[in-house]
Amino acid sequence: MQLQCPMPQLDFEVITLGHGSGGLLTNRLLDAGVFSLFHNDQLDQRHDGALLSFPGPVAFSTDSFVVSPVFFPGGNIGDLAVHGTVNDLAMCGARPQYMSLSFILEEGLSMQEFWDILVSIKFASEQAGVQIVTGDTKVVERGKGDKIFINTTGIGPIHPRAAIAMDRVAVGDKVIVSGELANHGIAIMSVREGLTFETDIVSDTRPLHQLVQTLLDTFGGAIHLLRDPTRGGVATVLSEVARDSGNGISLQQGALPVADGVAGACELLGLDPLYVANEGIFLAIVAPEEAEAIVATLRGIPGGEAAAIIGEIVAEHPRQVVMRSQIGGRRVVNMLAGEQLPRIC
Amino acid sequence: MKFIQEFRDPELVEKFVNELHHITTQPWTIMEVCGGQTHSLVKNGILNMLPSQITMVHGPGCPVCVTPLNLIDKAVYLAEEKGVILCSFGDMLRVPGSKRSLLEAKARGADVRILYSPLEAVTLAQKHPDREVVFFAVGFETTAPANALSVVHARRAGVTNYSILASHVLVPPAIEAVLEDELTQIQAFLGAGHVCAIMGIEEYYPLVERYKVPIVITGFEPVDLLQGILMAVRQLEAGKYALENQYARIVRPEGNPEARKMIEQVFSIADREWRGIGTIPQSGYEVSEAFAAYDANRKFSVQIEKVPESSECIAGQVLKGLKKPVDCPQFGKKCTPQNPLGAPMVSSEGACAAYYHFAAAGIAD
């Protein structure tokens, strides 16, 4: 699904240093690009910042995006920047309400590419119900950036029934994953220089707040912890949970949902799907008595069809994640050391 | 995933494990030669499923691990001082040289690129006719045909700004070196399946005969490995020694004649230094005279000063199977994948890295 918006007629085809000068060129870029696409009470003021008020507690999160290549199967840096921040807020049990949007553009970026990214941002933010209320644009010399870097910050109210905290993780809790592992990382790798291979794998980049809102509406305090396993993958996030909660985590390799094509690509590239990045799934540590119902609920919502219970919190092997392999062997799952491949988000 | 899942079948695994427990009557020490096998043994938790009398010793079959320090220094030098585009496989980039790794050289501004195929490096050379492109050609016999092909392809396409820095090592001389070590405890070998898919199995018969040692050419999946171990133990228990091929679905006795032809065309056999082990006679490939123009060693005549290895790293003993990674006092302490003292902690096929990542040392119950 791609929103079509024709690019306005402009007298420049590429971004130049002048577009970041703050002067006339900057204004022309913003008028043609940002302000023609994004409208709301705050942004239309064209003030230095947004004036916001909230009746209750909020979550606040920031993230930067440097993915290479900028366009990849299933999305681009624009959707990713919106989804990334929306999802970070969702993991706190919050509904994203307002966002900032800040660009660092490299001199020479084509206006058409920038426009396509802006349109993706518009679509993604509307889909997520989040308003972009403030922003910034800078331009760096050619060779000092990589087309475009984006920083987004989001803020939004916390769900009244949310009680998400590391100290709520308890022995017996079930570990649920909301969808298939490793789609984003493999989609990015499939188009990286030196590594192109033919595949129909697309990134899973998507907003997760709707799934999370539904879970919190229905199950409230039974949701003990939420995490989105982006860089470092499921293995790294679960290792952090084991370390920080002081509990052991037992994983079942056979229960991990991995699409056939992704599993095959991982075999070829020598990667473990547990360590590959995701942008459209989350891990939930939940009360055991509600686990089955939570999975059933997730499976009924778009984006949650492949949800599964993949393990549980145990008293044995404290601070370690131990996976029972599909052949019955056991091994420790550690954090990702170093880089799998550069720049996946 | 067909043709893989069958070899991860829990029932078959259980059958082989049970049979192993049934037939094993005394202690046996078996070396799996290839780092890919080590990785699979550890990753799948197979080591913990074996009878306690069976000790698996991890062999020198990690090409990144045995690439000499001096050659890494040379690659770093070419990237930093000669301005070449230096390409290699990902693992190689992280191995520490005497001053720095290729990845650190990249961070300091050198043009270092990760590729999955040497043919991509030739394409890169065509795209940048004003630059020299060097492919750091690391590997056992398995990767030699593709690296040789890149050279043949470059010559055919008239590409003159491409060369390879060859660091190819050969399995049979390594097995011989392990057996010649007077401290060796190894009683049987699992041969490296993919090496034999290229080279065939003929060259292993003399080793079996001379050293009276069972060698079982073995694959990489759990069922392959357990069957390979079972075949080796059956021989040991029966007091026999023979060459057997567990991996017959991939390995033909004659190997891959086309690939071997490609190797013979471009490379000739030479003495080779193995990091941590020393020089093994006739144990590697160098670019032959006919393709001298594509040999980075000849093209860039640089002398790199030899620097001694870190005295704290016991990689040599690990690679020869004399010590386990966890026997090293620095394992997981001063030496980690983020800050490795030696190459086996870097490569995904290195025994130290496999033990570190999968904590084969033990699950804290």
PDB file of N, CA and C in Angstrom, chain A residues 182 186 197 201 253 258-273 276 326, chain B residues 1-5 8 39-40 43-44 116 194 220-222:
ATOM      1  N   ALA A 182      12.942 -11.753  12.032  1.00  0.00           N
ATOM      2  CA  ALA A 182      14.071 -11.539  11.110  1.00  0.00           C
ATOM      3  C   ALA A 182      13.707 -10.991   9.730  1.00  0.00           C
ATOM      4  N   ILE A 186      16.697  -9.283   7.056  1.00  0.00           N
ATOM      5  CA  ILE A 186      16.982 -10.035   5.827  1.00  0.00           C
ATOM      6  C   ILE A 186      16.564  -9.221   4.600  1.00  0.00           C
ATOM      7  N   PHE A 197      20.569 -10.610  -3.423  1.00  0.00           N
ATOM      8  CA  PHE A 197      20.040 -11.913  -3.807  1.00  0.00           C
ATOM      9  C   PHE A 197      18.549 -11.769  -4.078  1.00  0.00           C
ATOM     10  N   ILE A 201      11.236 -11.409   0.171  1.00  0.00           N
ATOM     11  CA  ILE A 201      11.132 -11.046   1.583  1.00  0.00           C
ATOM     12  C   ILE A 201      11.050  -9.524   1.698  1.00  0.00           C
ATOM     13  N   GLN A 253      13.243 -23.562  20.519  1.00  0.00           N
ATOM     14  CA  GLN A 253      13.573 -23.220  19.138  1.00  0.00           C
ATOM     15  C   GLN A 253      12.437 -23.583  18.182  1.00  0.00           C
ATOM     16  N   VAL A 258       9.394 -18.371  12.070  1.00  0.00           N
ATOM     17  CA  VAL A 258      10.315 -17.823  11.064  1.00  0.00           C
ATOM     18  C   VAL A 258       9.788 -18.264   9.697  1.00  0.00           C
ATOM     19  N   ALA A 259       9.591 -17.306   8.798  1.00  0.00           N
ATOM     20  CA  ALA A 259       9.090 -17.638   7.462  1.00  0.00           C
ATOM     21  C   ALA A 259      10.127 -18.501   6.734  1.00  0.00           C
ATOM     22  N   ASP A 260       9.647 -19.376   5.862  1.00  0.00           N
ATOM     23  CA  ASP A 260      10.542 -20.290   5.146  1.00  0.00           C
ATOM     24  C   ASP A 260      11.649 -19.564   4.387  1.00  0.00           C
ATOM     25  N   GLY A 261      11.262 -18.520   3.643  1.00  0.00           N
ATOM     26  CA  GLY A 261      12.244 -17.791   2.842  1.00  0.00           C
ATOM     27  C   GLY A 261      13.308 -17.144   3.713  1.00  0.00           C
ATOM     28  N   VAL A 262      12.888 -16.631   4.861  1.00  0.00           N
ATOM     29  CA  VAL A 262      13.825 -15.989   5.787  1.00  0.00           C
ATOM     30  C   VAL A 262      14.764 -17.041   6.388  1.00  0.00           C
ATOM     31  N   ALA A 263      14.175 -18.181   6.770  1.00  0.00           N
ATOM     32  CA  ALA A 263      15.002 -19.266   7.327  1.00  0.00           C
ATOM     33  C   ALA A 263      16.045 -19.693   6.293  1.00  0.00           C
ATOM     34  N   GLY A 264      15.625 -19.797   5.032  1.00  0.00           N
ATOM     35  CA  GLY A 264      16.552 -20.201   3.975  1.00  0.00           C
ATOM     36  C   GLY A 264      17.655 -19.181   3.774  1.00  0.00           C
ATOM     37  N   ALA A 265      17.276 -17.888   3.743  1.00  0.00           N
ATOM     38  CA  ALA A 265      18.278 -16.834   3.569  1.00  0.00           C
ATOM     39  C   ALA A 265      19.269 -16.844   4.729  1.00  0.00           C
ATOM     40  N   CYS A 266      18.761 -17.061   5.941  1.00  0.00           N
ATOM     41  CA  CYS A 266      19.647 -17.110   7.112  1.00  0.00           C
ATOM     42  C   CYS A 266      20.636 -18.269   6.982  1.00  0.00           C
ATOM     43  N   GLU A 267      20.157 -19.417   6.499  1.00  0.00           N
ATOM     44  CA  GLU A 267      21.059 -20.557   6.305  1.00  0.00           C
ATOM     45  C   GLU A 267      22.181 -20.181   5.342  1.00  0.00           C
ATOM     46  N   LEU A 268      21.790 -19.568   4.221  1.00  0.00           N
ATOM     47  CA  LEU A 268      22.776 -19.226   3.194  1.00  0.00           C
ATOM     48  C   LEU A 268      23.795 -18.223   3.702  1.00  0.00           C
ATOM     49  N   LEU A 269      23.315 -17.243   4.458  1.00  0.00           N
ATOM     50  CA  LEU A 269      24.201 -16.161   4.897  1.00  0.00           C
ATOM     51  C   LEU A 269      24.901 -16.494   6.206  1.00  0.00           C
ATOM     52  N   GLY A 270      24.556 -17.621   6.791  1.00  0.00           N
ATOM     53  CA  GLY A 270      25.180 -17.991   8.061  1.00  0.00           C
ATOM     54  C   GLY A 270      24.703 -17.130   9.215  1.00  0.00           C
ATOM     55  N   LEU A 271      23.444 -16.692   9.157  1.00  0.00           N
ATOM     56  CA  LEU A 271      22.905 -15.852  10.229  1.00  0.00           C
ATOM     57  C   LEU A 271      21.914 -16.646  11.061  1.00  0.00           C
ATOM     58  N   ASP A 272      21.768 -16.222  12.302  1.00  0.00           N
ATOM     59  CA  ASP A 272      20.803 -16.840  13.185  1.00  0.00           C
ATOM     60  C   ASP A 272      19.623 -15.876  13.296  1.00  0.00           C
ATOM     61  N   PRO A 273      18.401 -16.319  12.921  1.00  0.00           N
ATOM     62  CA  PRO A 273      17.250 -15.396  12.945  1.00  0.00           C
ATOM     63  C   PRO A 273      17.050 -14.752  14.312  1.00  0.00           C
ATOM     64  N   VAL A 276      18.773 -11.385  14.125  1.00  0.00           N
ATOM     65  CA  VAL A 276      18.518 -10.475  13.006  1.00  0.00           C
ATOM     66  C   VAL A 276      17.473  -9.443  13.448  1.00  0.00           C
ATOM     67  N   GLN A 326      15.875 -27.627  18.321  1.00  0.00           N
ATOM     68  CA  GLN A 326      14.821 -28.483  17.791  1.00  0.00           C
ATOM     69  C   GLN A 326      15.208 -29.953  17.831  1.00  0.00           C
TER      70      GLN A 326
ATOM     71  N   MET B   1      13.392 -24.987   2.926  1.00  0.00           N
ATOM     72  CA  MET B   1      14.193 -25.617   3.973  1.00  0.00           C
ATOM     73  C   MET B   1      14.241 -27.124   3.805  1.00  0.00           C
ATOM     74  N   LYS B   2      13.625 -27.622   2.719  1.00  0.00           N
ATOM     75  CA  LYS B   2      13.742 -29.044   2.447  1.00  0.00           C
ATOM     76  C   LYS B   2      15.223 -29.362   2.226  1.00  0.00           C
ATOM     77  N   PHE B   3      15.628 -30.571   2.519  1.00  0.00           N
ATOM     78  CA  PHE B   3      17.024 -31.030   2.454  1.00  0.00           C
ATOM     79  C   PHE B   3      17.852 -30.486   3.623  1.00  0.00           C
ATOM     80  N   ILE B   4      17.244 -29.684   4.491  1.00  0.00           N
ATOM     81  CA  ILE B   4      17.938 -29.294   5.718  1.00  0.00           C
ATOM     82  C   ILE B   4      17.183 -29.885   6.905  1.00  0.00           C
ATOM     83  N   GLN B   5      15.856 -29.663   6.922  1.00  0.00           N
ATOM     84  CA  GLN B   5      15.056 -30.137   8.061  1.00  0.00           C
ATOM     85  C   GLN B   5      15.235 -31.640   8.299  1.00  0.00           C
ATOM     86  N   ARG B   8      17.807 -32.426  10.643  1.00  0.00           N
ATOM     87  CA  ARG B   8      17.654 -31.906  12.008  1.00  0.00           C
ATOM     88  C   ARG B   8      16.512 -32.641  12.695  1.00  0.00           C
ATOM     89  N   HIS B  39      31.010 -25.216  15.103  1.00  0.00           N
ATOM     90  CA  HIS B  39      29.913 -24.279  15.304  1.00  0.00           C
ATOM     91  C   HIS B  39      28.587 -25.037  15.470  1.00  0.00           C
ATOM     92  N   SER B  40      28.363 -25.992  14.597  1.00  0.00           N
ATOM     93  CA  SER B  40      27.097 -26.736  14.626  1.00  0.00           C
ATOM     94  C   SER B  40      26.992 -27.614  15.878  1.00  0.00           C
ATOM     95  N   LYS B  43      26.326 -25.051  18.691  1.00  0.00           N
ATOM     96  CA  LYS B  43      25.063 -24.333  18.541  1.00  0.00           C
ATOM     97  C   LYS B  43      23.856 -25.239  18.788  1.00  0.00           C
ATOM     98  N   ASN B  44      23.965 -26.475  18.364  1.00  0.00           N
ATOM     99  CA  ASN B  44      22.829 -27.384  18.516  1.00  0.00           C
ATOM    100  C   ASN B  44      22.836 -28.138  19.844  1.00  0.00           C
ATOM    101  N   TYR B 116      30.400 -10.894  -0.355  1.00  0.00           N
ATOM    102  CA  TYR B 116      30.081 -12.306  -0.182  1.00  0.00           C
ATOM    103  C   TYR B 116      30.661 -13.148  -1.313  1.00  0.00           C
ATOM    104  N   HIS B 194      32.637 -30.157   3.176  1.00  0.00           N
ATOM    105  CA  HIS B 194      32.593 -29.258   2.017  1.00  0.00           C
ATOM    106  C   HIS B 194      33.940 -29.163   1.301  1.00  0.00           C
ATOM    107  N   PHE B 220      27.390 -31.255   8.185  1.00  0.00           N
ATOM    108  CA  PHE B 220      27.350 -30.166   9.161  1.00  0.00           C
ATOM    109  C   PHE B 220      26.069 -30.087   9.972  1.00  0.00           C
ATOM    110  N   GLU B 221      25.048 -30.805   9.531  1.00  0.00           N
ATOM    111  CA  GLU B 221      23.787 -30.760  10.269  1.00  0.00           C
ATOM    112  C   GLU B 221      23.863 -31.736  11.440  1.00  0.00           C
ATOM    113  N   PRO B 222      22.983 -31.562  12.444  1.00  0.00           N
ATOM    114  CA  PRO B 222      23.039 -32.431  13.625  1.00  0.00           C
ATOM    115  C   PRO B 222      23.053 -33.922  13.292  1.00  0.00           C
TER     116      PRO B 222
END
